Structure formats: C-alpha cells, structure tokens
Amino acid sequence: MERLVDGLMSDDSEDINDDEDIEGMGDISSNSSEDSSDESASDGDNDRNSITEESKAGTSADGASSHPDNLLLDEENEVVKAILSGKQLCRNHPPSIILEDMITDICFHPIVDTIGVASITGDIYMYKYNNEETNLVSTIELHLKACRDIEFSENGRILFSAGKDLCIGITDVETEKLTRLYEKAHEQPVYTMTIINEDVFATGDDDGVVKLWDLRQKGNEPIFSIKKVEDYISAMITNRDAKYLVCSSGDGCLTTLNIPERKMHLQSEEYDEELTCLGLFKSERKLLAASSKGKMYVYNWGEFGLHSDEFPSISKAAINCMIPVTENIVITGGENGIRATSLFPHRQLGIVGQHDFSVETLDISNNGTLIASSSHNNDIKFWNVQYFETLNVTESVKGGKQKWFKHNLPSSEINNRSDFFAEL
C-alpha cells in the first residue's frame, strides 16, 4: 500500500516537472520570436484576445484549471487521499491464518487473546491475535500422528490434546512442558474430547468407545469406560451441573452417561443419518444436535430419548460443527459455509462468512465477539459477530426461504444484491 502511495506521489512530481519544462520551452519560444519578423498589430491583438479567452475558458469558477494534466493530478490526489484514509480505518477482526499443513482443530484461549491450532502432523501452533495482525508465538510438538482435538482448561493453564496416535497429552500452557501423557489411552484413534471439570475429562474414539479420566488418579487407566455404539463418537457435551455427558455418534443416536454414578443413563432413538455436533442453548435447558443431512434436532435437557422439535434442512448439506453465539442463535459450519440460525422462532438468518471449501471447525473467543473457522484450504478466518447481540431475529428477509439462504450478514463483508439496488 505504501509503495502504491509513493508511486502515485512520484507520478505527481513528474507531472509537475513536465509543466515546468513546458513553461521553459515557452520562454525559449518567446525569445526566438523576438528575432523573427514582426506581424501586423491587428493579428497580434487578435491572438492575444484569443489566448485570453481560452485561458478564461480553461479556468473554473473557483480558480482551478480544467487542463487535462491538472484534472489528472486532481484525480490522482483523490486516489492518494482515499488510500491514506483507508489505511487509517480500523479492522474489526484479525487477518486470516494460513498453514502449510491441514488444520484438524482450533480452540480459543479462555483468558488471553491466543488461539491454539492443531494440525494433521500432530503439532499444535499458538497464535496471538489482534485486529491488525496474527503472530505465531510457539509450536508444541506433541503427537506422532494427527492431533484431532485440543481443549483449554477453564483457567487456561492446561492444554488437553488427543490424537490418532492413541495418546492423550496434558500440557502446561505457560511452560509448554508435557506434564502427563496417557499412552495407548484407546485401542482406536481418539476422535473427540471434552472437559467436564477441573479434574475430570472425557474422550471418545473411532470405534464408539467413551472413557472418563480423572487427573487425580495415578496411572493411565480411565475411571470409567463404555461402548454402546458401533460408529465413531462425533461430539460430547455436558452442562454446569456435570451430571450427564451426552455423546453423539455416526450411528445416528445420542448416548447419555450419568457421570457421578459412572453408568449409562439413556440412549435415544436411532436416526437415519450421522449426528455430527452438539450445542447448548436457552440457559442450558435446550440441547441441539445437527446431522450429516443438515437437520437440527432440539432436546429438552434431561430428556434425551426423543427430540422435542426438528428443524429441516434447506439444502440437505452436512453440518460439520456448531457454536452458540447467544442463548437463541447458533452458528453452523459445513458444506454451505458459515450460517446463522435463530432457534426460537426458527429462522434462517443468513451467511456469516465463506471459505473456498467445506467448513470443518468453529470456535468462539473469550469475549464472545469473534468466531474462528477453518476449512480444508488450511486457512483460519475470523469473523466479528458482535452484531448478533442487537440483531432483531423477528425481522424476516423478504423473498422466502431462498432469499434467507442467500442473505449475507454484516460479518460476511459481501453486500446483498437487493441492498445494492436499493441504494440506486
């Protein structure tokens, strides 16, 4: 940007020098004309009158010249002003992060402005971010194969990680030292994990096995293990009471465990699609489960046998991940990009952002103003979603469901065609 400004300014100086050269040539011409024969007085008067009229015509009412060279200078000066003004504008979200390796998970730090990024190589990258830049501050080499899930503890001091190498790592965030390693924690690669409290966490693997772990226990043995499904555990979630652990799976059902009693509580009916991700809403009274066919099922917390409401999919494209941004609005990521949905009333709100490929992971920052998303393009994008705090979800987009589907929200940075033509 600075080079462009400098280039424009240098062009201005060249034009000014050209004008000086032209004036110099005029002096030479006037000197040579003194040596030539004099023309008649009437012809000279006519020429002077003609020049005077032309110069008047070439000067605007405010005294500015309309000479083509001067107009070009004015235009270039306006461009320079626009560029300088644009540089002064503040971004409302950090710039993108691009990795050489495939991104498998992302997780915001709960206290400071740092985001952890897990990769297919098993490494974890720590980036500090602000609205102007993102900086890689450390690389933690933990797993021999893909690191599939990372989670920070509530106080941000511990980083939990699990991967395809069957291991679970516990890392001190400040020192970046591995404080504990659960080797061969599962017989199959760990797919997902969740933190229940400061001592207990849970993991689920590709074979449908769920295990509970207690950091206070010595050794590498879980405090509880259960297998009630045949396909992978896609997501796990609990609430502040930490009584129930709800697990979704590729089998298309929810399996709920009673954490204090360390036993199975309930298993839902089986759907004909994979259940891919979970979220809590309405002060943790509602559980939302999304599917590989783009549907969303609502459960009353504690009543996990059958959903109480169902939201059909517009495009039937898979929903891979979700994140609550308010008590009533969910942001989902998948083959149709990043989209926002109001749950009550149920309404498609529009497009939050876009990637070139399917969105695989989502997370929300510690202050709730930013979400981050990643795709198979090895990129992480940030979106400012603060506008959801004041968004009126009762206002519908005119034109029906297809208009909702194509509606761009402020964070997408893409104008809707109807908005563009409305300004004309």
Short mmCIF file of C-alpha atoms in Angstrom, two decimals:
data_model
loop_
_atom_site.label_atom_id
_atom_site.label_comp_id
_atom_site.label_asym_id
_atom_site.label_seq_id
_atom_site.Cartn_x
_atom_site.Cartn_y
_atom_site.Cartn_z
CA MET A 1 0.00 0.00 0.00
CA GLU A 2 2.85 2.38 0.86
CA ARG A 3 4.57 1.58 -2.42
CA LEU A 4 1.36 2.45 -4.26
CA VAL A 5 1.10 5.80 -2.46
CA ASP A 6 4.78 6.54 -3.14
CA GLY A 7 4.29 5.63 -6.79
CA LEU A 8 1.35 7.97 -7.10
CA MET A 9 3.23 10.78 -5.39
CA SER A 10 6.23 10.28 -7.67
CA ASP A 11 3.90 10.43 -10.67
CA ASP A 12 2.62 13.76 -9.34
CA SER A 13 6.13 15.16 -9.11
CA GLU A 14 6.90 14.02 -12.65
CA ASP A 15 3.82 15.83 -13.95
CA ILE A 16 4.85 18.98 -12.10
CA ASN A 17 8.33 18.76 -13.62
CA ASP A 18 6.75 18.33 -17.05
CA ASP A 19 4.78 21.55 -16.52
CA GLU A 20 7.99 23.39 -15.60
CA ASP A 21 9.64 22.09 -18.77
CA ILE A 22 6.71 23.32 -20.81
CA GLU A 23 6.99 26.75 -19.23
CA GLY A 24 10.72 26.77 -20.00
CA MET A 25 10.03 25.90 -23.62
CA GLY A 26 7.60 28.82 -23.72
CA ASP A 27 10.39 31.16 -22.67
CA ILE A 28 12.65 29.85 -25.41
CA SER A 29 9.88 30.28 -27.97
CA SER A 30 9.31 33.88 -26.86
CA ASN A 31 13.00 34.65 -27.18
CA SER A 32 13.20 33.19 -30.65
CA SER A 33 10.11 35.11 -31.69
CA GLU A 34 11.92 38.38 -30.96
CA ASP A 35 14.37 37.51 -33.73
CA SER A 36 11.61 36.81 -36.24
CA SER A 37 9.85 39.45 -38.27
CA ASP A 38 7.02 41.38 -36.53
CA GLU A 39 3.50 40.56 -37.51
CA SER A 40 0.82 43.13 -38.01
CA ALA A 41 -0.62 44.80 -34.90
CA SER A 42 -4.14 43.62 -35.67
CA ASP A 43 -3.07 39.98 -35.93
CA GLY A 44 -1.20 40.29 -32.62
CA ASP A 45 -4.21 41.81 -30.90
CA ASN A 46 -6.43 39.02 -32.23
CA ASP A 47 -4.02 36.36 -30.99
CA ARG A 48 -3.79 37.93 -27.54
CA ASN A 49 -7.58 38.17 -27.31
CA SER A 50 -7.88 34.54 -28.40
CA ILE A 51 -5.37 33.41 -25.79
CA THR A 52 -7.11 35.41 -23.08
CA GLU A 53 -10.49 33.83 -23.91
CA GLU A 54 -9.01 30.33 -23.99
CA SER A 55 -7.32 30.81 -20.64
CA LYS A 56 -10.61 32.07 -19.19
CA ALA A 57 -12.44 29.07 -20.59
CA GLY A 58 -9.80 26.75 -19.14
CA THR A 59 -10.25 28.13 -15.62
CA SER A 60 -13.18 27.10 -13.45
CA ALA A 61 -15.27 29.43 -11.34
CA ASP A 62 -13.24 28.60 -8.22
CA GLY A 63 -9.96 29.27 -9.98
CA ALA A 64 -9.00 25.62 -10.60
CA SER A 65 -7.65 24.77 -14.02
CA SER A 66 -9.53 22.27 -16.16
CA HIS A 67 -6.45 21.48 -18.20
CA PRO A 68 -6.30 17.66 -18.77
CA ASP A 69 -2.98 17.42 -16.93
CA ASN A 70 -4.37 19.26 -13.94
CA LEU A 71 -7.52 17.14 -13.91
CA LEU A 72 -5.33 14.05 -13.93
CA LEU A 73 -3.38 15.42 -10.98
CA ASP A 74 -6.63 16.08 -9.10
CA GLU A 75 -7.82 12.54 -9.74
CA GLU A 76 -4.54 11.06 -8.59
CA ASN A 77 -4.59 13.20 -5.46
CA GLU A 78 -8.07 11.92 -4.68
CA VAL A 79 -6.77 8.34 -5.04
CA VAL A 80 -3.91 9.11 -2.67
CA LYS A 81 -6.33 10.59 -0.14
CA ALA A 82 -8.58 7.53 -0.41
CA ILE A 83 -5.66 5.16 0.13
CA LEU A 84 -4.39 7.09 3.15
CA SER A 85 -7.90 7.25 4.56
CA GLY A 86 -8.32 3.51 4.04
CA LYS A 87 -5.12 2.82 5.93
CA GLN A 88 -6.49 4.69 8.90
CA LEU A 89 -9.65 2.60 9.08
CA CYS A 90 -9.59 0.02 11.88
CA ARG A 91 -10.31 -3.65 11.19
CA ASN A 92 -12.90 -5.29 13.39
CA HIS A 93 -11.37 -8.77 13.20
CA PRO A 94 -7.89 -10.31 12.88
CA PRO A 95 -6.45 -11.23 9.48
CA SER A 96 -6.52 -14.86 8.33
CA ILE A 97 -4.01 -17.53 9.34
CA ILE A 98 -2.74 -19.92 6.66
CA LEU A 99 -0.83 -23.11 7.50
CA GLU A 100 1.16 -25.42 5.28
CA ASP A 101 -0.47 -28.46 6.93
CA MET A 102 -4.11 -29.45 7.21
CA ILE A 103 -5.88 -27.97 10.24
CA THR A 104 -7.71 -30.52 12.37
CA ASP A 105 -8.99 -28.35 15.26
CA ILE A 106 -8.93 -24.82 16.67
CA CYS A 107 -9.53 -23.55 20.19
CA PHE A 108 -9.54 -20.04 21.67
CA HIS A 109 -7.76 -19.47 24.98
CA PRO A 110 -10.36 -18.62 27.65
CA ILE A 111 -8.42 -15.68 29.15
CA VAL A 112 -5.91 -14.11 26.73
CA ASP A 113 -6.12 -13.32 23.01
CA THR A 114 -4.48 -16.54 21.83
CA ILE A 115 -5.78 -19.33 19.64
CA GLY A 116 -4.48 -22.88 19.51
CA VAL A 117 -4.35 -24.70 16.18
CA ALA A 118 -3.99 -28.48 15.88
CA SER A 119 -2.56 -29.97 12.69
CA ILE A 120 -2.54 -33.26 10.86
CA THR A 121 1.18 -33.61 11.62
CA GLY A 122 0.49 -33.74 15.37
CA ASP A 123 1.88 -30.29 16.13
CA ILE A 124 -0.02 -27.53 17.95
CA TYR A 125 0.55 -23.91 16.97
CA MET A 126 -0.13 -20.98 19.28
CA TYR A 127 -1.06 -17.66 17.68
CA LYS A 128 -1.54 -14.32 19.35
CA TYR A 129 -4.07 -12.15 17.57
CA ASN A 130 -5.48 -8.66 17.41
CA ASN A 131 -7.41 -6.77 14.79
CA GLU A 132 -4.24 -5.80 12.94
CA GLU A 133 -2.17 -8.99 12.90
CA THR A 134 -1.76 -12.62 13.93
CA ASN A 135 1.62 -13.84 15.16
CA LEU A 136 2.88 -17.38 15.69
CA VAL A 137 4.35 -17.40 19.19
CA SER A 138 5.12 -21.10 19.70
CA THR A 139 4.95 -24.57 18.20
CA ILE A 140 4.33 -27.51 20.52
CA GLU A 141 5.28 -30.92 19.15
CA LEU A 142 3.10 -33.42 20.99
CA HIS A 143 1.68 -36.19 18.85
CA LEU A 144 3.28 -38.56 16.38
CA LYS A 145 0.16 -38.56 14.20
CA ALA A 146 -2.72 -36.17 13.61
CA CYS A 147 -3.82 -34.19 16.66
CA ARG A 148 -7.59 -34.35 16.34
CA ASP A 149 -8.86 -32.32 19.30
CA ILE A 150 -7.48 -29.65 21.63
CA GLU A 151 -9.15 -28.02 24.64
CA PHE A 152 -8.03 -25.46 27.20
CA SER A 153 -8.93 -25.83 30.86
CA GLU A 154 -11.32 -23.24 32.25
CA ASN A 155 -8.47 -21.18 33.73
CA GLY A 156 -6.38 -21.57 30.57
CA ARG A 157 -3.39 -23.08 32.33
CA ILE A 158 -3.68 -26.59 30.90
CA LEU A 159 -3.96 -27.72 27.31
CA PHE A 160 -5.58 -31.10 26.65
CA SER A 161 -4.88 -32.81 23.33
CA ALA A 162 -5.83 -36.15 21.79
CA GLY A 163 -4.94 -37.74 18.51
CA LYS A 164 -4.68 -40.52 16.05
CA ASP A 165 -1.62 -41.91 17.84
CA LEU A 166 -3.98 -43.21 20.61
CA CYS A 167 -2.43 -40.79 23.11
CA ILE A 168 -3.80 -38.03 25.33
CA GLY A 169 -1.45 -35.20 26.27
CA ILE A 170 -1.69 -32.79 29.22
CA THR A 171 0.50 -29.70 28.67
CA ASP A 172 1.32 -26.74 30.90
CA VAL A 173 0.45 -23.73 28.75
CA GLU A 174 2.93 -21.33 30.38
CA THR A 175 5.98 -23.59 30.22
CA GLU A 176 4.78 -25.60 27.19
CA LYS A 177 6.01 -28.73 29.01
CA LEU A 178 4.16 -32.02 28.75
CA THR A 179 3.11 -32.77 32.33
CA ARG A 180 1.29 -36.01 31.65
CA LEU A 181 0.91 -38.46 28.78
CA TYR A 182 -1.71 -41.19 28.56
CA GLU A 183 -0.15 -43.66 26.16
CA LYS A 184 -2.44 -46.10 24.37
CA ALA A 185 -5.39 -44.42 26.04
CA HIS A 186 -7.71 -46.02 23.45
CA GLU A 187 -7.42 -49.01 21.17
CA GLN A 188 -8.64 -46.88 18.27
CA PRO A 189 -7.76 -43.27 17.38
CA VAL A 190 -9.35 -40.66 19.64
CA TYR A 191 -11.87 -38.58 17.69
CA THR A 192 -13.14 -36.05 20.25
CA MET A 193 -12.85 -34.97 23.87
CA THR A 194 -14.49 -32.59 26.35
CA ILE A 195 -13.57 -31.20 29.78
CA ILE A 196 -16.13 -31.88 32.50
CA ASN A 197 -14.49 -30.06 35.43
CA GLU A 198 -11.00 -29.16 36.64
CA ASP A 199 -10.20 -32.81 37.35
CA VAL A 200 -12.34 -34.93 35.03
CA PHE A 201 -12.45 -35.08 31.23
CA ALA A 202 -13.89 -37.48 28.65
CA THR A 203 -12.74 -38.90 25.33
CA GLY A 204 -14.46 -40.78 22.51
CA ASP A 205 -12.84 -42.79 19.73
CA ASP A 206 -13.44 -44.05 16.19
CA ASP A 207 -14.92 -47.30 17.47
CA GLY A 208 -17.63 -45.76 19.67
CA VAL A 209 -15.81 -46.15 22.99
CA VAL A 210 -16.27 -43.39 25.61
CA LYS A 211 -13.88 -43.06 28.56
CA LEU A 212 -13.82 -40.87 31.64
CA TRP A 213 -10.47 -39.75 33.08
CA ASP A 214 -9.56 -38.21 36.45
CA LEU A 215 -6.33 -36.23 36.71
CA ARG A 216 -6.15 -37.05 40.42
CA GLN A 217 -5.80 -40.76 39.66
CA LYS A 218 -2.33 -42.20 39.14
CA GLY A 219 -1.55 -44.39 36.17
CA ASN A 220 -3.03 -44.46 32.69
CA GLU A 221 -6.34 -46.17 33.43
CA PRO A 222 -9.72 -44.42 32.98
CA ILE A 223 -12.20 -44.24 35.83
CA PHE A 224 -14.98 -45.44 33.51
CA SER A 225 -15.30 -46.89 30.02
CA ILE A 226 -18.34 -47.84 27.95
CA LYS A 227 -19.17 -48.86 24.39
CA LYS A 228 -22.80 -48.63 23.28
CA VAL A 229 -22.45 -47.71 19.60
CA GLU A 230 -20.54 -49.17 16.68
CA ASP A 231 -19.52 -45.99 14.88
CA TYR A 232 -17.32 -43.04 15.88
CA ILE A 233 -18.14 -40.63 18.72
CA SER A 234 -18.55 -37.31 16.91
CA ALA A 235 -19.11 -34.93 19.85
CA MET A 236 -19.60 -34.83 23.62
CA ILE A 237 -21.16 -32.18 25.85
CA THR A 238 -22.21 -31.54 29.45
CA ASN A 239 -23.63 -28.59 31.39
CA ARG A 240 -22.56 -26.79 34.58
CA ASP A 241 -24.18 -29.42 36.78
CA ALA A 242 -21.95 -32.06 35.15
CA LYS A 243 -24.46 -34.81 35.87
CA TYR A 244 -24.96 -36.03 32.32
CA LEU A 245 -22.49 -36.49 29.48
CA VAL A 246 -24.27 -36.56 26.11
CA CYS A 247 -22.44 -38.22 23.22
CA SER A 248 -23.42 -38.10 19.54
CA SER A 249 -22.21 -40.70 17.08
CA GLY A 250 -22.00 -41.82 13.49
CA ASP A 251 -24.64 -44.40 14.35
CA GLY A 252 -27.21 -41.60 14.44
CA CYS A 253 -28.14 -41.70 18.11
CA LEU A 254 -27.42 -39.91 21.38
CA THR A 255 -25.88 -41.87 24.21
CA THR A 256 -26.11 -40.26 27.66
CA LEU A 257 -23.96 -41.23 30.63
CA ASN A 258 -24.55 -40.48 34.31
CA ILE A 259 -21.19 -39.02 35.33
CA PRO A 260 -21.39 -39.23 39.16
CA GLU A 261 -22.78 -42.75 39.07
CA ARG A 262 -20.50 -43.77 36.18
CA LYS A 263 -23.10 -45.67 34.24
CA MET A 264 -25.24 -45.35 31.14
CA HIS A 265 -28.31 -43.20 31.58
CA LEU A 266 -30.25 -43.34 28.30
CA GLN A 267 -29.90 -43.87 24.59
CA SER A 268 -32.09 -42.07 22.05
CA GLU A 269 -33.87 -43.46 19.04
CA GLU A 270 -31.64 -44.02 16.03
CA TYR A 271 -31.81 -41.60 13.11
CA ASP A 272 -31.01 -42.49 9.52
CA GLU A 273 -28.13 -40.01 9.45
CA GLU A 274 -24.98 -39.28 11.39
CA LEU A 275 -25.27 -36.89 14.32
CA THR A 276 -22.23 -34.67 13.92
CA CYS A 277 -22.16 -31.92 16.58
CA LEU A 278 -23.87 -30.64 19.74
CA GLY A 279 -24.65 -27.31 21.42
CA LEU A 280 -26.42 -25.91 24.50
CA PHE A 281 -28.97 -23.06 24.43
CA LYS A 282 -31.62 -21.32 26.49
CA SER A 283 -29.53 -21.28 29.70
CA GLU A 284 -28.56 -24.92 29.11
CA ARG A 285 -32.19 -26.05 29.09
CA LYS A 286 -32.07 -27.00 25.40
CA LEU A 287 -29.69 -29.34 23.59
CA LEU A 288 -29.22 -29.01 19.83
CA ALA A 289 -27.88 -31.85 17.67
CA ALA A 290 -27.04 -31.42 13.97
CA SER A 291 -26.76 -34.09 11.33
CA SER A 292 -24.95 -35.08 8.16
CA LYS A 293 -28.13 -34.24 6.20
CA GLY A 294 -28.35 -30.69 7.51
CA LYS A 295 -31.16 -31.28 10.00
CA MET A 296 -31.18 -29.97 13.57
CA TYR A 297 -32.91 -31.73 16.46
CA VAL A 298 -33.84 -29.99 19.73
CA TYR A 299 -33.93 -31.89 23.04
CA ASN A 300 -35.02 -30.77 26.46
CA TRP A 301 -32.03 -31.21 28.76
CA GLY A 302 -32.52 -34.39 30.76
CA GLU A 303 -34.98 -35.81 28.19
CA PHE A 304 -32.63 -37.39 25.69
CA GLY A 305 -34.79 -40.24 24.44
CA LEU A 306 -36.66 -38.26 21.76
CA HIS A 307 -36.26 -34.78 20.33
CA SER A 308 -38.90 -32.16 21.14
CA ASP A 309 -38.51 -30.21 17.90
CA GLU A 310 -36.93 -30.67 14.48
CA PHE A 311 -35.62 -28.05 12.07
CA PRO A 312 -35.48 -29.28 8.46
CA SER A 313 -32.52 -28.54 6.24
CA ILE A 314 -32.83 -26.14 3.30
CA SER A 315 -30.08 -27.68 1.18
CA LYS A 316 -29.60 -31.10 2.85
CA ALA A 317 -25.86 -30.38 3.06
CA ALA A 318 -23.95 -31.73 6.06
CA ILE A 319 -23.44 -29.60 9.16
CA ASN A 320 -19.96 -30.39 10.49
CA CYS A 321 -19.74 -28.08 13.51
CA MET A 322 -21.71 -25.55 15.53
CA ILE A 323 -21.14 -22.84 18.10
CA PRO A 324 -23.73 -20.93 20.18
CA VAL A 325 -23.28 -17.15 19.95
CA THR A 326 -26.34 -16.19 22.03
CA GLU A 327 -28.91 -18.10 24.04
CA ASN A 328 -31.03 -18.31 20.90
CA ILE A 329 -28.69 -18.13 17.90
CA VAL A 330 -26.45 -20.90 16.61
CA ILE A 331 -23.71 -20.58 14.00
CA THR A 332 -23.08 -23.71 11.99
CA GLY A 333 -20.29 -24.66 9.61
CA GLY A 334 -20.38 -27.13 6.75
CA GLU A 335 -20.58 -27.53 3.01
CA ASN A 336 -22.71 -24.36 2.74
CA GLY A 337 -20.22 -22.17 4.55
CA ILE A 338 -20.89 -20.48 7.88
CA ARG A 339 -24.54 -19.77 8.59
CA ALA A 340 -26.60 -18.34 11.45
CA THR A 341 -29.94 -19.71 12.62
CA SER A 342 -32.41 -18.44 15.17
CA LEU A 343 -33.87 -21.32 17.17
CA PHE A 344 -36.94 -19.69 18.71
CA PRO A 345 -38.54 -18.57 16.46
CA HIS A 346 -36.85 -20.86 13.99
CA ARG A 347 -35.46 -18.73 11.20
CA GLN A 348 -32.53 -18.84 8.82
CA LEU A 349 -30.68 -15.57 9.41
CA GLY A 350 -28.15 -15.80 6.60
CA ILE A 351 -24.47 -16.18 5.75
CA VAL A 352 -21.92 -15.26 8.42
CA GLY A 353 -18.85 -15.99 6.27
CA GLN A 354 -17.39 -18.08 3.49
CA HIS A 355 -14.48 -20.42 2.76
CA ASP A 356 -13.41 -21.96 -0.52
CA PHE A 357 -14.02 -25.45 0.89
CA SER A 358 -16.28 -27.05 3.47
CA VAL A 359 -16.01 -25.59 6.98
CA GLU A 360 -14.74 -28.20 9.44
CA THR A 361 -14.21 -26.43 12.77
CA LEU A 362 -15.62 -23.44 14.67
CA ASP A 363 -14.88 -21.77 17.99
CA ILE A 364 -15.79 -18.54 19.78
CA SER A 365 -13.42 -16.12 21.51
CA ASN A 366 -13.24 -15.48 25.24
CA ASN A 367 -15.23 -12.22 24.97
CA GLY A 368 -17.77 -13.61 22.51
CA THR A 369 -17.14 -11.02 19.79
CA LEU A 370 -15.15 -13.22 17.39
CA ILE A 371 -15.60 -16.64 15.92
CA ALA A 372 -12.87 -18.52 14.07
CA SER A 373 -13.41 -21.09 11.35
CA SER A 374 -11.19 -23.42 9.36
CA SER A 375 -11.57 -25.44 6.20
CA HIS A 376 -9.66 -27.95 4.08
CA ASN A 377 -7.89 -24.99 2.48
CA ASN A 378 -5.57 -24.93 5.55
CA ASP A 379 -6.85 -21.49 6.47
CA ILE A 380 -8.37 -19.94 9.59
CA LYS A 381 -10.66 -16.96 9.18
CA PHE A 382 -12.01 -14.65 11.87
CA TRP A 383 -15.47 -13.08 11.87
CA ASN A 384 -16.75 -10.32 14.11
CA VAL A 385 -20.21 -11.42 15.29
CA GLN A 386 -20.88 -8.75 17.88
CA TYR A 387 -23.88 -7.55 15.88
CA PHE A 388 -25.84 -10.63 16.98
CA GLU A 389 -26.27 -9.04 20.41
CA THR A 390 -28.65 -6.47 18.93
CA LEU A 391 -29.95 -8.37 15.89
CA ASN A 392 -33.74 -8.48 15.65
CA VAL A 393 -34.46 -12.08 14.69
CA THR A 394 -38.17 -11.41 14.25
CA GLU A 395 -37.49 -9.36 11.11
CA SER A 396 -37.67 -11.70 8.14
CA VAL A 397 -35.86 -11.40 4.83
CA LYS A 398 -38.30 -10.69 2.04
CA GLY A 399 -38.48 -13.28 -0.69
CA GLY A 400 -38.94 -16.53 1.19
CA LYS A 401 -36.55 -19.31 2.14
CA GLN A 402 -34.29 -18.97 -0.90
CA LYS A 403 -33.65 -15.31 -0.03
CA TRP A 404 -32.82 -16.36 3.54
CA PHE A 405 -30.43 -18.93 2.16
CA LYS A 406 -28.57 -16.29 0.10
CA HIS A 407 -28.79 -13.46 2.63
CA ASN A 408 -25.39 -12.07 3.68
CA LEU A 409 -24.95 -10.89 7.26
CA PRO A 410 -22.61 -7.97 8.17
CA SER A 411 -19.66 -10.22 9.03
CA SER A 412 -19.63 -11.79 5.54
CA GLU A 413 -18.40 -8.46 4.09
CA ILE A 414 -20.46 -9.16 0.95
CA ASN A 415 -23.38 -6.95 0.05
CA ASN A 416 -26.75 -8.39 -0.87
CA ARG A 417 -27.84 -7.51 -4.39
CA SER A 418 -31.14 -6.14 -3.14
CA ASP A 419 -29.28 -3.78 -0.78
CA PHE A 420 -27.13 -2.58 -3.66
CA PHE A 421 -30.03 -1.79 -5.96
CA ALA A 422 -31.99 -0.20 -3.11
CA GLU A 423 -29.31 2.50 -2.86
CA LEU A 424 -29.61 3.45 -6.55
#
